[in-house]
Tab-separated table of C-alpha atoms and ligand atoms in Angstrom:
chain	number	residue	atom	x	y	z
A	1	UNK	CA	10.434	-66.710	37.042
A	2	UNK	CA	13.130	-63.739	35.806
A	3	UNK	CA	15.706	-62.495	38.148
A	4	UNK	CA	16.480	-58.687	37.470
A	5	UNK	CA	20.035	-57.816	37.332
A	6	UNK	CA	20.469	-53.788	37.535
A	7	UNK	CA	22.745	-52.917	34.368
A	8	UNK	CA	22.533	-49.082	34.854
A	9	UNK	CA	21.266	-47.394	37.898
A	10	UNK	CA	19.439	-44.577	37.916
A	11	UNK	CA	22.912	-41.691	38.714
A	12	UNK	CA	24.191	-43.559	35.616
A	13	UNK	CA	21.901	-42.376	33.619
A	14	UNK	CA	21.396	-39.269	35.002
A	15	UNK	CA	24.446	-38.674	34.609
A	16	UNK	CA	24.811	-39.567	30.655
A	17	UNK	CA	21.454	-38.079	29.727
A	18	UNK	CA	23.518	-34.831	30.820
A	19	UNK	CA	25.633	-35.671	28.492
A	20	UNK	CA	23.871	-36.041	25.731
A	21	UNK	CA	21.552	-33.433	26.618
A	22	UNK	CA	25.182	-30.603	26.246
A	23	UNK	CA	26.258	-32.471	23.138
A	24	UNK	CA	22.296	-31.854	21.266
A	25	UNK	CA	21.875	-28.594	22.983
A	26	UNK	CA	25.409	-27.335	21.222
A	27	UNK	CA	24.491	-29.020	18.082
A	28	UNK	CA	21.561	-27.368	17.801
A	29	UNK	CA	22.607	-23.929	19.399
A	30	UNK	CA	20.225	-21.319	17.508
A	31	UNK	CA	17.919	-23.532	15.967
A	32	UNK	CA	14.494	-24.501	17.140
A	33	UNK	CA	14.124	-28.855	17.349
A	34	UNK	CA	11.162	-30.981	17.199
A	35	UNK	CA	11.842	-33.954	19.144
A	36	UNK	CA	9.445	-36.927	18.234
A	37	UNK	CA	9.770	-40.002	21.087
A	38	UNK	CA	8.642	-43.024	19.994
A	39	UNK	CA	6.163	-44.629	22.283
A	40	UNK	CA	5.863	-46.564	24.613
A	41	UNK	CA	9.315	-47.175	25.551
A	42	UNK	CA	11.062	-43.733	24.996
A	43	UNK	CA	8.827	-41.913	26.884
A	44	UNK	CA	10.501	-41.666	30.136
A	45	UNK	CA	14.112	-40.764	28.599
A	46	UNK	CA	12.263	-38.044	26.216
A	47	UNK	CA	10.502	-36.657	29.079
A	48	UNK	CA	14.371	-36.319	31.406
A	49	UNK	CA	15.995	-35.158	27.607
A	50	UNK	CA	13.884	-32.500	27.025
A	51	UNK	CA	14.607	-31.225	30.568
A	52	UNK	CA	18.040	-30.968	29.788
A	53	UNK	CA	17.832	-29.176	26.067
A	54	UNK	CA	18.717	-26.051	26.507
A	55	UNK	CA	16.856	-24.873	23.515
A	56	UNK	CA	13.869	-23.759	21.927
A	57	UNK	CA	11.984	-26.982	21.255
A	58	UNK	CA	8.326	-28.961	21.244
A	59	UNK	CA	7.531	-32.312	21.905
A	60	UNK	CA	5.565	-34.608	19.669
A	61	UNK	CA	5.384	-38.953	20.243
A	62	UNK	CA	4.826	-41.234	17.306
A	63	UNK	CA	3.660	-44.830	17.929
A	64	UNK	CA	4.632	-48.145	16.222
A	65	UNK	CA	3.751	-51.533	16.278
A	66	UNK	CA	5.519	-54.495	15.258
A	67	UNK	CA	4.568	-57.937	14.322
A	68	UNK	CA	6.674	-59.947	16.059
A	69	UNK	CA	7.377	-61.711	19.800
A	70	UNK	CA	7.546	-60.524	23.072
A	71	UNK	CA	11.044	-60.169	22.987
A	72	UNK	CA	12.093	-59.267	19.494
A	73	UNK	CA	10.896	-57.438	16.647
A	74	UNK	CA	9.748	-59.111	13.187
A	75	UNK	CA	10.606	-55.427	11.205
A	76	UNK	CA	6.824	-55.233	10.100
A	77	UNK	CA	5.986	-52.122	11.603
A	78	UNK	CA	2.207	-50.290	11.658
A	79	UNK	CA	2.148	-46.837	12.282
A	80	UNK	CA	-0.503	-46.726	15.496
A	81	UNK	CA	-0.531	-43.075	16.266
A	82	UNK	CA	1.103	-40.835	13.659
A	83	UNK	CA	2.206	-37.494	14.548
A	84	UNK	CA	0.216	-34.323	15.667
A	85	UNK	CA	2.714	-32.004	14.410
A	86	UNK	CA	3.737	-31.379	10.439
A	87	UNK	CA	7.267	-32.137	10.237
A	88	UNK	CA	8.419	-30.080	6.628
A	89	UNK	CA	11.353	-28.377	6.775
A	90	UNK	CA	11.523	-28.517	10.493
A	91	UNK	CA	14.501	-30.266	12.508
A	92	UNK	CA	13.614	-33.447	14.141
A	93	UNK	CA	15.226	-35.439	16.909
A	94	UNK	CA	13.982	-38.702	16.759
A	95	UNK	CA	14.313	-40.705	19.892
A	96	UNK	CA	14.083	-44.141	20.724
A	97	UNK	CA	14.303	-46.518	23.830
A	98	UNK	CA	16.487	-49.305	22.000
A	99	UNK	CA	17.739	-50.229	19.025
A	100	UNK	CA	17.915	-54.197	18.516
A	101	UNK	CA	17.713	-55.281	14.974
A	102	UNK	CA	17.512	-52.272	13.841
A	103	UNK	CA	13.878	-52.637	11.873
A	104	UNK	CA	11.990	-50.309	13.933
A	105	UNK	CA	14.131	-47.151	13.412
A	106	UNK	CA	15.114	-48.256	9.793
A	107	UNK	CA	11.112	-48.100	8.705
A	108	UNK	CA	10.700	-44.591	10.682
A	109	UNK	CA	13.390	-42.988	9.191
A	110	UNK	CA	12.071	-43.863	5.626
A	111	UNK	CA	8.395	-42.932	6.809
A	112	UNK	CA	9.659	-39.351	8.340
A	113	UNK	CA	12.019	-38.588	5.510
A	114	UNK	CA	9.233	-38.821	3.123
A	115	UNK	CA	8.211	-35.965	4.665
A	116	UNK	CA	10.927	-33.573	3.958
A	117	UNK	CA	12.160	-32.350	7.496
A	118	UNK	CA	14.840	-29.875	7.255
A	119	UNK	CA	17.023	-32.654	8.709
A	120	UNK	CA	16.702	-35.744	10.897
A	121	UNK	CA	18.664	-37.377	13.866
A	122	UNK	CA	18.484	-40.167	15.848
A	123	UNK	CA	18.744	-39.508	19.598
A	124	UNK	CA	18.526	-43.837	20.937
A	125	UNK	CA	18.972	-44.228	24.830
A	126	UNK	CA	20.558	-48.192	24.463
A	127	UNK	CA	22.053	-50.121	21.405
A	128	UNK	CA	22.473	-53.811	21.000
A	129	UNK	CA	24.503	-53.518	18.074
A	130	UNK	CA	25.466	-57.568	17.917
A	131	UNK	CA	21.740	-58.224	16.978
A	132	UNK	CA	21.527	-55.751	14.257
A	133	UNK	CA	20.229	-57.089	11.239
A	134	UNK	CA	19.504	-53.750	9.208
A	135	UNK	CA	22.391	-50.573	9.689
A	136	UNK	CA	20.844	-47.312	11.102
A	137	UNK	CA	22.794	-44.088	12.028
A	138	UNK	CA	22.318	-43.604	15.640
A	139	UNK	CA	23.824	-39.916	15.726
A	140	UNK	CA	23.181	-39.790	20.111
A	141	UNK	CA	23.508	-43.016	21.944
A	142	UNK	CA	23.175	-43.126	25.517
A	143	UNK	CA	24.624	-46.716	26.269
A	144	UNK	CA	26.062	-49.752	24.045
A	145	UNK	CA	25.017	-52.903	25.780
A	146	UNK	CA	25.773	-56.818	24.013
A	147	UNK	CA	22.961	-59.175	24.556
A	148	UNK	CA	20.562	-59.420	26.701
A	149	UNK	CA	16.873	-58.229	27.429
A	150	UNK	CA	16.691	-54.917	29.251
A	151	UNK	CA	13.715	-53.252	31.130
A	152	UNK	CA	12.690	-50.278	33.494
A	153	UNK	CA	13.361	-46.270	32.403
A	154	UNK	CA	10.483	-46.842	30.102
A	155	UNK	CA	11.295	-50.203	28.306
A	156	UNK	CA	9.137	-53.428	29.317
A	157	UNK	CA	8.536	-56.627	29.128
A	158	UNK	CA	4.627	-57.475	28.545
A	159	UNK	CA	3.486	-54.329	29.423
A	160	UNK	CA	5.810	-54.103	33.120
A	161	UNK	CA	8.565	-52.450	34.273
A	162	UNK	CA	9.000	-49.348	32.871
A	163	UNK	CA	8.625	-47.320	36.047
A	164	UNK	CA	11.646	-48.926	37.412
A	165	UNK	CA	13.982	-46.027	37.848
A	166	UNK	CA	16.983	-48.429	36.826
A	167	UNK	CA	17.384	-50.238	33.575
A	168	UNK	CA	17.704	-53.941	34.654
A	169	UNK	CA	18.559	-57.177	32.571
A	170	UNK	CA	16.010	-59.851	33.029
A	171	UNK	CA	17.801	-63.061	32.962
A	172	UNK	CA	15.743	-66.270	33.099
A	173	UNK	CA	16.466	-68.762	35.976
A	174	UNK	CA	16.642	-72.596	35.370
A	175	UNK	CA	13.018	-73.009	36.756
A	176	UNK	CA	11.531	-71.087	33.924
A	177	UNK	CA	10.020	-73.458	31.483
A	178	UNK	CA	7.960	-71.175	29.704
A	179	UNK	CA	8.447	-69.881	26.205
B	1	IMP	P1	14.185	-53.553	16.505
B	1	IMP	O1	13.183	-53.188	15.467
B	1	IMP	O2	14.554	-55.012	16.463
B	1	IMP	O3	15.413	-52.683	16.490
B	1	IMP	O4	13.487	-53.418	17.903
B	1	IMP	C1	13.317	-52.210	18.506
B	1	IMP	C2	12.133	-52.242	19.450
B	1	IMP	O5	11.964	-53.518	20.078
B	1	IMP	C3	12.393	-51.255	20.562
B	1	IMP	O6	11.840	-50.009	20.246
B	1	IMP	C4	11.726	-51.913	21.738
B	1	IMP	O7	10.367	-51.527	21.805
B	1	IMP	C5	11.790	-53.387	21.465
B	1	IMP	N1	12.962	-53.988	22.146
B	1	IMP	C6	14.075	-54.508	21.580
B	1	IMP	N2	14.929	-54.969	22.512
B	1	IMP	C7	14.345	-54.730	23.703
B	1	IMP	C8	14.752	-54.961	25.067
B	1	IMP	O8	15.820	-55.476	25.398
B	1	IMP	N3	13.867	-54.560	26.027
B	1	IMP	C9	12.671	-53.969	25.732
B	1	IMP	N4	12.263	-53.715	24.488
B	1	IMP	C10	13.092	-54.103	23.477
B	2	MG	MG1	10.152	-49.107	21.125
């Protein structure tokens, strides 16, 4: 069994997806954005973003998958559903649940900047920087957390949680045996 520990509560991050949503809107003031989330995880934080852009903007969602564990990423990534939108000489927001090792966002930078958008961002909700293994440019980050695995607001562990409201730390008790 996991207990959950609640890291950020949902007024938490409310209140900083405010934030960033002021800092993109005037950085982008006048200019029309295509914001890509990458599914699953970002989907819920893409969805409350958008709401708070106050600009001209669509919505597409790329999906990855990586070869790895439950819990951590090998940095083999598959493109599983590729975008719907062309992305040449547009702006794109890219935004991501978490950014762990670092892999995931490294390889879709490099796949979307083949491409040739106008320019590209990085819009990432949570960063564990201490496990980063390759360096990406997060140019919007929500929260900075150290260790840890983190679910709910989208993120999951096998497949639950992400309709918790909160983002929690699962943190295995002394009974747990398993894997
Ligand atoms: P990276 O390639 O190691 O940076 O891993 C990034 C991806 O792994 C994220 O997009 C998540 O899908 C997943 N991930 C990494 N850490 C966590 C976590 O703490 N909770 C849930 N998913 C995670
Ligand atoms: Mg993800």
């Amino acid at each position: 069994m996991s207990a959950e520990k609640i890291v950020f509560t949902s007024r938490q991050i409310e209140t900083r997806v405010g934030e960033l949503g002021r800092r993109i809107s005037a950085d982008y003031a006048g200019r029309e954005l295509l914001v890509v989330g990458v599914l699953t995880g970002a989907f819920i934080f893409t969805a409350d973003l958008v709401r708070v852009l106050d600009l001209d903007l669509s919505v597409d969602f790329i999906r990855v998958s990586s070869y790895g564990h439950a819990t951590s990423s090998s940095g083999e990534i598959s493109l599983v559903k590729d975008l719907d939108s062309e992305i040449g000489n547009r702006e794109v927001l890219l935004v991501e649940d978490i950014v762990d090792s670092g892999r995931t966002l490294a390889c879709l930078r490099r796949h979307l900047l083949e491409r040739r958008p106008a320019s590209l961002k990085v819009c990432a909700l949570l960063d564990k920087r201490e496990r980063r293994e390759v360096e990406v440019e997060i140019d919007y980050l929500g929260f900075r957390v150290a260790r840890g695995f983190l679910v709910g607001y989208g993120l999951d562990y096998a497949g639950r949680y992400r309709q918790r409201p909160e983002i929690l730390e699962l943190v295995r008790t002394t009974e747990d045996t398993s894997g």
